[in-house]
C-alpha angles and dihedrals in degrees: 000000000000090000091052092049089048092053092048092050092047093050096043102037116011098045096050090047092048090048089054090049091051091048094047091047092050091048092049094046098045097028087225105150093180089077114103131198117242111243110225102182148353096255129099091291089052089053090049090051091050091050092049092049091048090051090049091052090054093048091047091050092048091048090051091050091050092046092050091048091049093051091049091048092050090050091050091050091052092048093047091047090054090049091051092048090052091048091048090052090050091049092049090049091050091050091052093049096043108029095159093054095046091047091062095052 
């Protein structure tokens, strides 16, 4: 009887908890927030799994927003750098053509 109770507790409590630990460890190690925990029931552990998965969705969405913002920022920096390089070339060309004007300013 004790063995049977032990097996039921292991299957219904220990295994879902260990599965959550494995999932959380994998997410932490690989920083892959697209991983989701497998819900195994509608009990308290199922609610915990739902909460973890919801939290992961939010983190994944925030990471994507930050990544998109970073890519846009990098593109703007590149564009602005090109503009400044072009303006510097034009200024250098002006200084060569009009050395007396540029010397006074």
